XYZ file of C-alpha atoms in Angstrom:
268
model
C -2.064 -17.840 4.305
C -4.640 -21.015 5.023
C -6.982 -20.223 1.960
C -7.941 -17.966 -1.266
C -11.591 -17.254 -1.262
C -14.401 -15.588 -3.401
C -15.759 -13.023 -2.086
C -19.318 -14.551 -1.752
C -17.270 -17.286 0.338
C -16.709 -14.721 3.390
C -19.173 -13.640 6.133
C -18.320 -11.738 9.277
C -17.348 -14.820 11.280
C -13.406 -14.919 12.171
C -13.226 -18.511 10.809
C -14.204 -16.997 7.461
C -11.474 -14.191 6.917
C -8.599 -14.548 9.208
C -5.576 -16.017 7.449
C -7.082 -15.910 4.406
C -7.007 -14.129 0.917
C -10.204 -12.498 -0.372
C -10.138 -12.322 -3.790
C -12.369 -9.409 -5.127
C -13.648 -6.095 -5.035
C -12.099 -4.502 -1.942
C -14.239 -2.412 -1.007
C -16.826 -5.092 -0.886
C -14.934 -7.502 0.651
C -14.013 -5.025 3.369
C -18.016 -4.371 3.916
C -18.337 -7.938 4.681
C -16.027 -7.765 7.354
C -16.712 -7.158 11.047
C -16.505 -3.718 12.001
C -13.291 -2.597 14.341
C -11.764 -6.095 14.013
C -8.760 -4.510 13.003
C -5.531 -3.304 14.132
C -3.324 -2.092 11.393
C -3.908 -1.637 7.550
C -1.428 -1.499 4.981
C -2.503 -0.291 1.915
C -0.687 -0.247 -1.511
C -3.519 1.274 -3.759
C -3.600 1.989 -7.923
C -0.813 4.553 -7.941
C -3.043 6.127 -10.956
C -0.009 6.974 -12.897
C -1.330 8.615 -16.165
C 0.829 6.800 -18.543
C 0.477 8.105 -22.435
C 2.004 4.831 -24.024
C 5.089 2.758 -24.160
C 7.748 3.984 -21.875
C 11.362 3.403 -23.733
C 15.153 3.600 -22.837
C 17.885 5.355 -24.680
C 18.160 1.895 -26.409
C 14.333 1.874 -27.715
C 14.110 -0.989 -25.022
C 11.082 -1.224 -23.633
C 10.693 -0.050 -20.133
C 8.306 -2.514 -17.670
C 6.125 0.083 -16.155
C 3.102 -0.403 -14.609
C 0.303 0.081 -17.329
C -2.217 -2.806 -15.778
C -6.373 -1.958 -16.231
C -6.209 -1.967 -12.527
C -3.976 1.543 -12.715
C -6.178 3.361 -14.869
C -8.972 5.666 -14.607
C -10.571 8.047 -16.414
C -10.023 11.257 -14.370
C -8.917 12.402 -10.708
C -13.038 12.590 -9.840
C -13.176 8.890 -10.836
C -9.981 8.410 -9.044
C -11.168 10.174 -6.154
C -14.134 8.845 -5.725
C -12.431 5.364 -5.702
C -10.141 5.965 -2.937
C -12.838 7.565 -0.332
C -14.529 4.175 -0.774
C -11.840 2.322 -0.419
C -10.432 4.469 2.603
C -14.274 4.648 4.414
C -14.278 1.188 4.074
C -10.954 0.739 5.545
C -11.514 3.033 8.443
C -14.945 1.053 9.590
C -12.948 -1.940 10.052
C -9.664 -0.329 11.794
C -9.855 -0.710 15.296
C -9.798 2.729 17.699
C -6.440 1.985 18.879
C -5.687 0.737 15.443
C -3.307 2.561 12.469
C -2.998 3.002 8.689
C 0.185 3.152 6.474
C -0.927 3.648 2.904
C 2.256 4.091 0.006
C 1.897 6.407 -3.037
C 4.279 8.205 -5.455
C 3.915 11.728 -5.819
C 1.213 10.320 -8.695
C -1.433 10.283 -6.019
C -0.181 10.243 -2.497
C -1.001 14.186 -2.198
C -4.946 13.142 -3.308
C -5.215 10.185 -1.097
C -3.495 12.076 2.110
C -6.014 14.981 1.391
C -9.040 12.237 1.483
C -7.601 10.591 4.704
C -7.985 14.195 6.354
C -11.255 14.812 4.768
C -12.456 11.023 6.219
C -11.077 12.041 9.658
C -7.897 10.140 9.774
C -5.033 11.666 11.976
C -1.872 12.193 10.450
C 0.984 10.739 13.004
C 4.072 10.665 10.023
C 4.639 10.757 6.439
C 7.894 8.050 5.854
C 10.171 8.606 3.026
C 11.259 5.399 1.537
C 14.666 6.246 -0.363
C 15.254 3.589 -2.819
C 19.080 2.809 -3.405
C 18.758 1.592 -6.909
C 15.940 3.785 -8.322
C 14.988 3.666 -12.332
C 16.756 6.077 -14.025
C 15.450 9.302 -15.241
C 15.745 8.025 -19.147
C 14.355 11.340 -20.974
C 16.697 13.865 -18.685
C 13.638 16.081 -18.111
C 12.949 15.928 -14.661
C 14.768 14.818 -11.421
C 15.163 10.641 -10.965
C 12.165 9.824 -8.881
C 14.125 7.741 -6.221
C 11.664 8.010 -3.258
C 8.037 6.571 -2.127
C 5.600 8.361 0.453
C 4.002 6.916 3.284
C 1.141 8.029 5.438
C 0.733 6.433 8.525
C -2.374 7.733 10.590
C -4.359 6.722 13.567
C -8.001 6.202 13.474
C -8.845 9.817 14.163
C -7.273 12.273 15.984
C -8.959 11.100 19.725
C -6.787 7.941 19.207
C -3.893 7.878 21.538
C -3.571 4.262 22.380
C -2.404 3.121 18.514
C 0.811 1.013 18.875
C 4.387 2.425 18.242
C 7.486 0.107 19.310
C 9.551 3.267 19.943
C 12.058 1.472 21.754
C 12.709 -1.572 19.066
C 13.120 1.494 16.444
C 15.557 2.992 18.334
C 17.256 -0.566 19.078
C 17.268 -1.106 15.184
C 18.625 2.291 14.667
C 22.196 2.009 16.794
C 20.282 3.032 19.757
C 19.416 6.182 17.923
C 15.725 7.395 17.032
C 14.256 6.146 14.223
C 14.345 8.684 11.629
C 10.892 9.102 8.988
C 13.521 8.630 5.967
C 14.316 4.930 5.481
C 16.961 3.521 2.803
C 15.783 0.157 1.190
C 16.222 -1.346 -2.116
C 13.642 -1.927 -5.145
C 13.328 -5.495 -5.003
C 15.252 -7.121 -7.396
C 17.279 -10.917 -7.627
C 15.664 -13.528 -6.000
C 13.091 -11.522 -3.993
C 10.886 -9.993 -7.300
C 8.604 -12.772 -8.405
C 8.939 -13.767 -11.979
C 6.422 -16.245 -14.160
C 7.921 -19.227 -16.437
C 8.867 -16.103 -18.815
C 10.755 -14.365 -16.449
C 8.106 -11.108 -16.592
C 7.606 -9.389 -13.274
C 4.097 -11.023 -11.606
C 3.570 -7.954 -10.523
C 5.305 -4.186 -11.345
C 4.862 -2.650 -8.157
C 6.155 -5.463 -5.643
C 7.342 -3.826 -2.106
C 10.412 -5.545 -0.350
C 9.994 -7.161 2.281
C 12.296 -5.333 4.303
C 10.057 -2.387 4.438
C 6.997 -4.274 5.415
C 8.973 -6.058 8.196
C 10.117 -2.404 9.879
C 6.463 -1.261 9.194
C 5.177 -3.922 11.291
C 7.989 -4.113 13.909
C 7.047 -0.262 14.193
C 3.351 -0.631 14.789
C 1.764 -4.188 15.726
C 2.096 -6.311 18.633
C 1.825 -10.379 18.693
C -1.717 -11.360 18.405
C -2.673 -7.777 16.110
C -4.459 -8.355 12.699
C -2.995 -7.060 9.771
C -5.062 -6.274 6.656
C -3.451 -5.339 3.150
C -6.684 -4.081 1.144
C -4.433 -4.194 -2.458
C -2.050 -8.024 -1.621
C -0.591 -7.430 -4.940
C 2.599 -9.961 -4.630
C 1.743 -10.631 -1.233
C 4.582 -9.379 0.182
C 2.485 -7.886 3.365
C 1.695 -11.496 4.183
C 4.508 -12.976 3.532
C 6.644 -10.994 5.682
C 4.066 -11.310 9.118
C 3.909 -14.915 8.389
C 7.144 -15.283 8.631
C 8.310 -12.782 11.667
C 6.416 -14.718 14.194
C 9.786 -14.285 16.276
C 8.634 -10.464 16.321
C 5.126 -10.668 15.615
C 2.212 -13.263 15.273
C 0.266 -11.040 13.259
C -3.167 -12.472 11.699
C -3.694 -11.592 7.780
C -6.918 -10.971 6.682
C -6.339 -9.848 2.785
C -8.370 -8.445 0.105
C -7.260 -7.999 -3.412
C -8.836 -5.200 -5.820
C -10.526 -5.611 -8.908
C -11.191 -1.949 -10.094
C -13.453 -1.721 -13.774
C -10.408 -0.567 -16.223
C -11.333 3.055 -17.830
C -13.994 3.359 -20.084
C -13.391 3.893 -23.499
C -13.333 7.789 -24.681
C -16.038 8.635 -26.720
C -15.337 9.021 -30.098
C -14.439 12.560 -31.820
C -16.678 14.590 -33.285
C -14.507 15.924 -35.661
C-alpha cells in the first residue's frame, strides 16, 4: 500500500484512494468514493458473535476469542441495520460487471446473505472454507465449528459479464473443476501477526492462501480490489504481491463501529 489516510484526507479523485488505506468509518469512507469504480469487494465484516464472557479450556486457560468493541452490538436490529449500510454502500461503488465475496460464520452469514438478496445482489456461490486445524469444541456440547461461509454475488442478477477464471480453477484443481468446498489452514506460525507480546494483532486474520484463490478466481490485471473491513491486511497483502497473476489496485477502508451501549440499569 503507498499511504494510510484519514478519512477527511480522501475525495473522489483516483490519486486520493487507490493504493491506499482509509482509516475510518467504512461506510463513510465508501460514500466518498466514486461510484462504480470498482471491480471486486472482499468483505470480512464484525462476525457479531454474542460472546457472554471469558471463553476457557479444559485447563482454565484462557481461550483468545474475538471479544473486540468492534464485534459487539446490542441486538440483530442494530446489527442489521449496520450491515445494509455497509452492503448499500458497497454495492454503489461495485462496478456492473463487478463481484462481492463477503465471509461469515454461521454467527451472521445467514443475516448478511438475507440483506444481500434484500439489496438486490445475485447469489452466483456460497464457498465452504474447511479449516484443517479448527479450535476445538472445548465444552463437548455442540459439533467443532471447522468451516467458514462465503457469499460471492454479482452486482444484481442482470450482471453477466462479472469475471470468473474458470479455466485457471480448473488448472489449479488437477485439471478438474473447482469445487465450492476449499481446504486451507487457520493461519498460524509465521503467517499470524503477533505484537512485541506475542498477542494476535488481530483474532480473525484470513490466510493468505484463501485470498490468493479468491482473487485468481475473480479479477483480472488492472481490476480494483476493495476490502471494506482490512483487519490484518491480508487482502492487500496478497494482490500486492501476486502481480505475476494479478496487478490488482487496493483501495481499503477499515471500520470503526460505536461499541454497544451500555444496558440500562435494572429496575429491580
Amino acid at each position: 500500500m503507498s499511504a494510510v489516510r484519514v478519512l477527511e484526507e480522501i475525495s473522489a479523485s483516483k490519486a486520493d484512494w487507490l493504493d491506499t488505506i482509509i482509516k475510518g468509518d467504512c461506510v463513510a469512507a465508501l460514500n466518498r468514493l466514486p461510484e462504480h469504480s470498482v471491480d471486486v469487494v472482499f468483505a470480512d465484516p464484525p462476525y457479531n458473535l454474542q460472546l457472554n464472557g471469558d471463553l476457557a479450556r479444559p485447563d482454565q486457560s484462557k481461550v483468545d476469542a474475538c471479544d473486540d468493541h468492534w464485534d459487539q452490538f446490542e441486538s440483530f436490529a442494530a446489527y442489521d441495520a449496520f450491515t445494509r449500510a455497509w452492503l448499500l454502500a458497497a454495492r454503489r461503488v461495485l462496478k456492473p460487471t463487478g463481484s462481492i465475496w463477503v465471509i461469515g460464520s454461521y454467527h451472521n452469514i445467514f443475516r448478511v446473505g438475507a440483506a444481500m438478496q434484500d439489496l438486490g445482489f445475485w447469489i452466483l456461490n456460497d464457498i465452504v472454507w474447511r479449516k484443517t486445524n479448527p479450535m476445538p469444541n472445548f465444552k463437548g456440547r455442540r459439533f467443532q465449528n471447522a468451516h467458514e461461509t462465503m457469499i460471492w454475488a454479482s452486482r444484481d442478477a442482470n450482471a453477466k459479464k462479472y469475471t470468473f477464471n474458470y479455466e485457471a480453477m480448473k488448472a489449479a484443481n488437477d485439471d478438474v473443476q473447482m469445487r465450492s468446498d476449499w481446504l486451507f489452514p487457520i493461519c498460524t506460525g509465521s503467517e499470524r501477526l503477533k505484537d512485541a507480546a506475542g498477542d494476535k494483532v488481530h483474532p480473525t486474520q484470513k490466510p493468505e492462501a484463501l485470498l490468493a484463490r479468491i482473487m485468481m478466481a475473480s479479477t483480472k490485471p488492472g481490476d480494483i480490489v476493495l476490502d471494506p473491513f482490512f483487519g490484518s491486511g491480508t487482502t492487500g497483502a496478497v494482490a500486492k504481491n501476486s502481480a505475476g497473476i494479478l496487478s490488482a489496485s487496493i483501495a481499503k477502508t477499515t471500520t470503526l463501529p460505536p461499541p454497544a451501549p451500555a444496558s440500562p440499569p435494572s429496575s429491580r
